[in-house]
PDB file of C-alpha atoms and ligand atoms in Angstrom:
ATOM      1  CA  MET A   1      -0.032   0.022   0.015  1.00  0.00           C
ATOM      2  CA  ILE A   2       0.965   3.613  -0.495  1.00  0.00           C
ATOM      3  CA  LYS A   3       2.047   5.050   2.882  1.00  0.00           C
ATOM      4  CA  GLY A   4       2.538   8.691   2.108  1.00  0.00           C
ATOM      5  CA  ILE A   5       4.708  11.231   0.372  1.00  0.00           C
ATOM      6  CA  ASP A   6       8.353  10.316   1.016  1.00  0.00           C
ATOM      7  CA  HIS A   7       9.822  13.347  -0.682  1.00  0.00           C
ATOM      8  CA  VAL A   8       9.501  15.899  -3.482  1.00  0.00           C
ATOM      9  CA  GLY A   9      12.494  16.072  -5.890  1.00  0.00           C
ATOM     10  CA  ILE A  10      13.619  19.444  -7.196  1.00  0.00           C
ATOM     11  CA  ALA A  11      16.287  19.706  -9.972  1.00  0.00           C
ATOM     12  CA  VAL A  12      18.837  22.504  -9.164  1.00  0.00           C
ATOM     13  CA  LYS A  13      22.013  23.711 -11.000  1.00  0.00           C
ATOM     14  CA  SER A  14      23.807  23.952  -7.635  1.00  0.00           C
ATOM     15  CA  ILE A  15      22.965  22.744  -4.157  1.00  0.00           C
ATOM     16  CA  ASP A  16      25.115  25.394  -2.757  1.00  0.00           C
ATOM     17  CA  GLU A  17      23.104  28.051  -4.527  1.00  0.00           C
ATOM     18  CA  ALA A  18      19.715  26.523  -3.894  1.00  0.00           C
ATOM     19  CA  LYS A  19      20.592  26.082  -0.186  1.00  0.00           C
ATOM     20  CA  LYS A  20      20.649  29.855   0.206  1.00  0.00           C
ATOM     21  CA  PHE A  21      16.972  29.984  -0.445  1.00  0.00           C
ATOM     22  CA  TRP A  22      15.635  26.650   1.021  1.00  0.00           C
ATOM     23  CA  VAL A  23      17.929  26.604   4.134  1.00  0.00           C
ATOM     24  CA  ASP A  24      19.112  30.064   4.862  1.00  0.00           C
ATOM     25  CA  THR A  25      16.005  32.007   3.851  1.00  0.00           C
ATOM     26  CA  LEU A  26      13.107  29.650   4.230  1.00  0.00           C
ATOM     27  CA  GLY A  27      14.658  27.825   7.290  1.00  0.00           C
ATOM     28  CA  LEU A  28      14.414  24.225   6.273  1.00  0.00           C
ATOM     29  CA  LYS A  29      16.967  21.920   8.052  1.00  0.00           C
ATOM     30  CA  LEU A  30      19.559  20.178   5.941  1.00  0.00           C
ATOM     31  CA  SER A  31      19.662  16.670   6.966  1.00  0.00           C
ATOM     32  CA  HIS A  32      22.375  15.388   4.751  1.00  0.00           C
ATOM     33  CA  ILE A  33      24.034  15.567   1.396  1.00  0.00           C
ATOM     34  CA  GLU A  34      25.076  12.407  -0.531  1.00  0.00           C
ATOM     35  CA  GLU A  35      26.274  11.502  -3.935  1.00  0.00           C
ATOM     36  CA  VAL A  36      24.254   8.875  -5.921  1.00  0.00           C
ATOM     37  CA  PRO A  37      26.756   7.788  -8.670  1.00  0.00           C
ATOM     38  CA  GLU A  38      24.175   5.496 -10.233  1.00  0.00           C
ATOM     39  CA  GLN A  39      21.952   8.485 -11.081  1.00  0.00           C
ATOM     40  CA  LYS A  40      24.795  10.928 -11.580  1.00  0.00           C
ATOM     41  CA  VAL A  41      23.515  13.358  -8.992  1.00  0.00           C
ATOM     42  CA  ARG A  42      24.321  14.850  -5.639  1.00  0.00           C
ATOM     43  CA  VAL A  43      21.309  15.067  -3.462  1.00  0.00           C
ATOM     44  CA  ALA A  44      20.562  17.299  -0.403  1.00  0.00           C
ATOM     45  CA  MET A  45      17.835  16.107   1.826  1.00  0.00           C
ATOM     46  CA  LEU A  46      15.873  18.960   3.553  1.00  0.00           C
ATOM     47  CA  LYS A  47      13.424  18.138   6.376  1.00  0.00           C
ATOM     48  CA  ALA A  48      10.066  19.737   5.784  1.00  0.00           C
ATOM     49  CA  GLY A  49       7.932  18.494   8.713  1.00  0.00           C
ATOM     50  CA  GLU A  50       6.783  15.001   7.979  1.00  0.00           C
ATOM     51  CA  THR A  51       8.175  14.977   4.540  1.00  0.00           C
ATOM     52  CA  THR A  52      11.451  15.767   2.758  1.00  0.00           C
ATOM     53  CA  ILE A  53      12.553  17.988  -0.052  1.00  0.00           C
ATOM     54  CA  GLU A  54      15.295  16.463  -2.202  1.00  0.00           C
ATOM     55  CA  LEU A  55      17.483  18.910  -4.190  1.00  0.00           C
ATOM     56  CA  LEU A  56      19.112  17.189  -7.063  1.00  0.00           C
ATOM     57  CA  GLU A  57      22.255  18.588  -8.704  1.00  0.00           C
ATOM     58  CA  PRO A  58      23.803  16.952 -11.702  1.00  0.00           C
ATOM     59  CA  THR A  59      27.367  15.566 -11.351  1.00  0.00           C
ATOM     60  CA  SER A  60      28.064  14.807 -14.931  1.00  0.00           C
ATOM     61  CA  PRO A  61      27.149  16.302 -18.456  1.00  0.00           C
ATOM     62  CA  ASP A  62      25.057  13.152 -19.203  1.00  0.00           C
ATOM     63  CA  SER A  63      23.145  13.266 -15.950  1.00  0.00           C
ATOM     64  CA  PRO A  64      19.337  12.998 -16.472  1.00  0.00           C
ATOM     65  CA  ILE A  65      19.028  15.960 -14.148  1.00  0.00           C
ATOM     66  CA  ARG A  66      21.353  18.049 -16.320  1.00  0.00           C
ATOM     67  CA  ARG A  67      19.239  17.187 -19.414  1.00  0.00           C
ATOM     68  CA  PHE A  68      16.074  18.031 -17.460  1.00  0.00           C
ATOM     69  CA  ILE A  69      17.441  21.479 -16.475  1.00  0.00           C
ATOM     70  CA  GLU A  70      18.610  22.170 -20.034  1.00  0.00           C
ATOM     71  CA  LYS A  71      15.163  21.394 -21.394  1.00  0.00           C
ATOM     72  CA  ARG A  72      12.878  22.773 -18.712  1.00  0.00           C
ATOM     73  CA  GLY A  73      14.999  24.853 -16.371  1.00  0.00           C
ATOM     74  CA  GLU A  74      15.312  24.265 -12.572  1.00  0.00           C
ATOM     75  CA  GLY A  75      12.116  23.117 -10.717  1.00  0.00           C
ATOM     76  CA  LEU A  76       9.842  20.371  -9.647  1.00  0.00           C
ATOM     77  CA  HIS A  77      11.240  17.069 -10.920  1.00  0.00           C
ATOM     78  CA  HIS A  78       9.480  14.137  -9.239  1.00  0.00           C
ATOM     79  CA  LEU A  79       7.067  13.152  -6.537  1.00  0.00           C
ATOM     80  CA  THR A  80       8.018  10.147  -4.427  1.00  0.00           C
ATOM     81  CA  LEU A  81       5.503   7.943  -2.786  1.00  0.00           C
ATOM     82  CA  ARG A  82       6.486   5.518  -0.049  1.00  0.00           C
ATOM     83  CA  THR A  83       5.260   1.971  -0.491  1.00  0.00           C
ATOM     84  CA  ASP A  84       5.911  -1.615   0.715  1.00  0.00           C
ATOM     85  CA  LYS A  85       6.518  -4.573  -1.412  1.00  0.00           C
ATOM     86  CA  LEU A  86       7.921  -2.562  -4.243  1.00  0.00           C
ATOM     87  CA  ALA A  87       9.017  -5.475  -6.636  1.00  0.00           C
ATOM     88  CA  GLU A  88       5.471  -6.963  -6.303  1.00  0.00           C
ATOM     89  CA  ARG A  89       3.771  -3.571  -6.788  1.00  0.00           C
ATOM     90  CA  LEU A  90       5.811  -3.006 -10.062  1.00  0.00           C
ATOM     91  CA  GLN A  91       4.635  -6.306 -11.433  1.00  0.00           C
ATOM     92  CA  LYS A  92       1.054  -5.347 -10.796  1.00  0.00           C
ATOM     93  CA  LEU A  93       1.479  -1.949 -12.386  1.00  0.00           C
ATOM     94  CA  LYS A  94       3.049  -3.518 -15.446  1.00  0.00           C
ATOM     95  CA  GLY A  95       0.054  -5.883 -15.630  1.00  0.00           C
ATOM     96  CA  ALA A  96      -2.145  -2.828 -15.593  1.00  0.00           C
ATOM     97  CA  ASN A  97      -0.257  -1.390 -18.583  1.00  0.00           C
ATOM     98  CA  VAL A  98       1.445   1.448 -16.583  1.00  0.00           C
ATOM     99  CA  ALA A  99       4.534   2.592 -18.389  1.00  0.00           C
ATOM    100  CA  LEU A 100       7.444   1.874 -16.152  1.00  0.00           C
ATOM    101  CA  ILE A 101      10.874   3.359 -16.341  1.00  0.00           C
ATOM    102  CA  ASP A 102      12.240   0.803 -13.943  1.00  0.00           C
ATOM    103  CA  GLU A 103      10.768  -2.643 -14.141  1.00  0.00           C
ATOM    104  CA  GLN A 104      12.855  -3.745 -11.179  1.00  0.00           C
ATOM    105  CA  PRO A 105      13.683  -1.902  -7.993  1.00  0.00           C
ATOM    106  CA  ARG A 106      17.024  -0.239  -7.854  1.00  0.00           C
ATOM    107  CA  ILE A 107      19.093   1.429  -5.079  1.00  0.00           C
ATOM    108  CA  GLY A 108      18.567   5.095  -4.566  1.00  0.00           C
ATOM    109  CA  ALA A 109      19.673   7.726  -1.916  1.00  0.00           C
ATOM    110  CA  GLY A 110      19.785   6.313   1.585  1.00  0.00           C
ATOM    111  CA  GLY A 111      19.873   2.679   0.390  1.00  0.00           C
ATOM    112  CA  ALA A 112      16.160   2.761  -0.292  1.00  0.00           C
ATOM    113  CA  ARG A 113      14.795   0.549  -3.117  1.00  0.00           C
ATOM    114  CA  ILE A 114      13.324   2.856  -5.769  1.00  0.00           C
ATOM    115  CA  ALA A 115      11.576   2.750  -9.223  1.00  0.00           C
ATOM    116  CA  PHE A 116      10.325   5.449 -11.473  1.00  0.00           C
ATOM    117  CA  LEU A 117       6.947   5.307 -13.353  1.00  0.00           C
ATOM    118  CA  HIS A 118       6.726   7.177 -16.731  1.00  0.00           C
ATOM    119  CA  PRO A 119       4.963  10.516 -16.574  1.00  0.00           C
ATOM    120  CA  LYS A 120       2.808   9.476 -19.581  1.00  0.00           C
ATOM    121  CA  SER A 121       1.009   7.082 -17.347  1.00  0.00           C
ATOM    122  CA  ALA A 122       0.851   9.492 -14.412  1.00  0.00           C
ATOM    123  CA  HIS A 123      -0.753  12.531 -15.968  1.00  0.00           C
ATOM    124  CA  GLY A 124       2.490  14.325 -16.633  1.00  0.00           C
ATOM    125  CA  VAL A 125       4.073  13.574 -13.154  1.00  0.00           C
ATOM    126  CA  LEU A 126       7.345  11.698 -12.836  1.00  0.00           C
ATOM    127  CA  VAL A 127       6.408   9.408  -9.929  1.00  0.00           C
ATOM    128  CA  GLU A 128       8.984   7.623  -7.901  1.00  0.00           C
ATOM    129  CA  LEU A 129       8.098   4.707  -5.661  1.00  0.00           C
ATOM    130  CA  CYS A 130      10.339   3.955  -2.780  1.00  0.00           C
ATOM    131  CA  GLU A 131      10.555   1.281  -0.213  1.00  0.00           C
ATOM    132  CA  PRO A 132      12.803   2.619   2.529  1.00  0.00           C
ATOM    133  CA  HIS A 133      15.852   0.771   3.677  1.00  0.00           C
ATOM    134  CA  ASP A 134      15.078  -0.977   6.968  1.00  0.00           C
TER     135      ASP A 134
HETATM  136 CO1   CO B 201      13.908  11.209  -5.355  1.00  0.00          CO
END
């Protein structure tokens, strides 16, 4: 089942620059910064009450986040819903003809299992499902 919004991903050119607004001005707390080489990004996790804002900064010219920013500029990138039994859920979604970017869970920030659904099946929203690392 879907357990809530895990985080909202925002594409930024530079975490250091974006932090000036989100942390220094708006007052969100930086929980940590980590590099996710698999996705060619550096991510900063900011606590926003019960949920988290994830700033994504490209670490390579062929990073998907870099391409996103080139096409659409900085801004909202994905919405992440927390779920259990991710692998099983992906099978069910596939059976329901939902377009999947990841047919199998892969490892994302914080060691969570994650998978992306294609925006064309989600009314224009890039949806990430995540099963937190326990
Ligand atoms: Co994310």
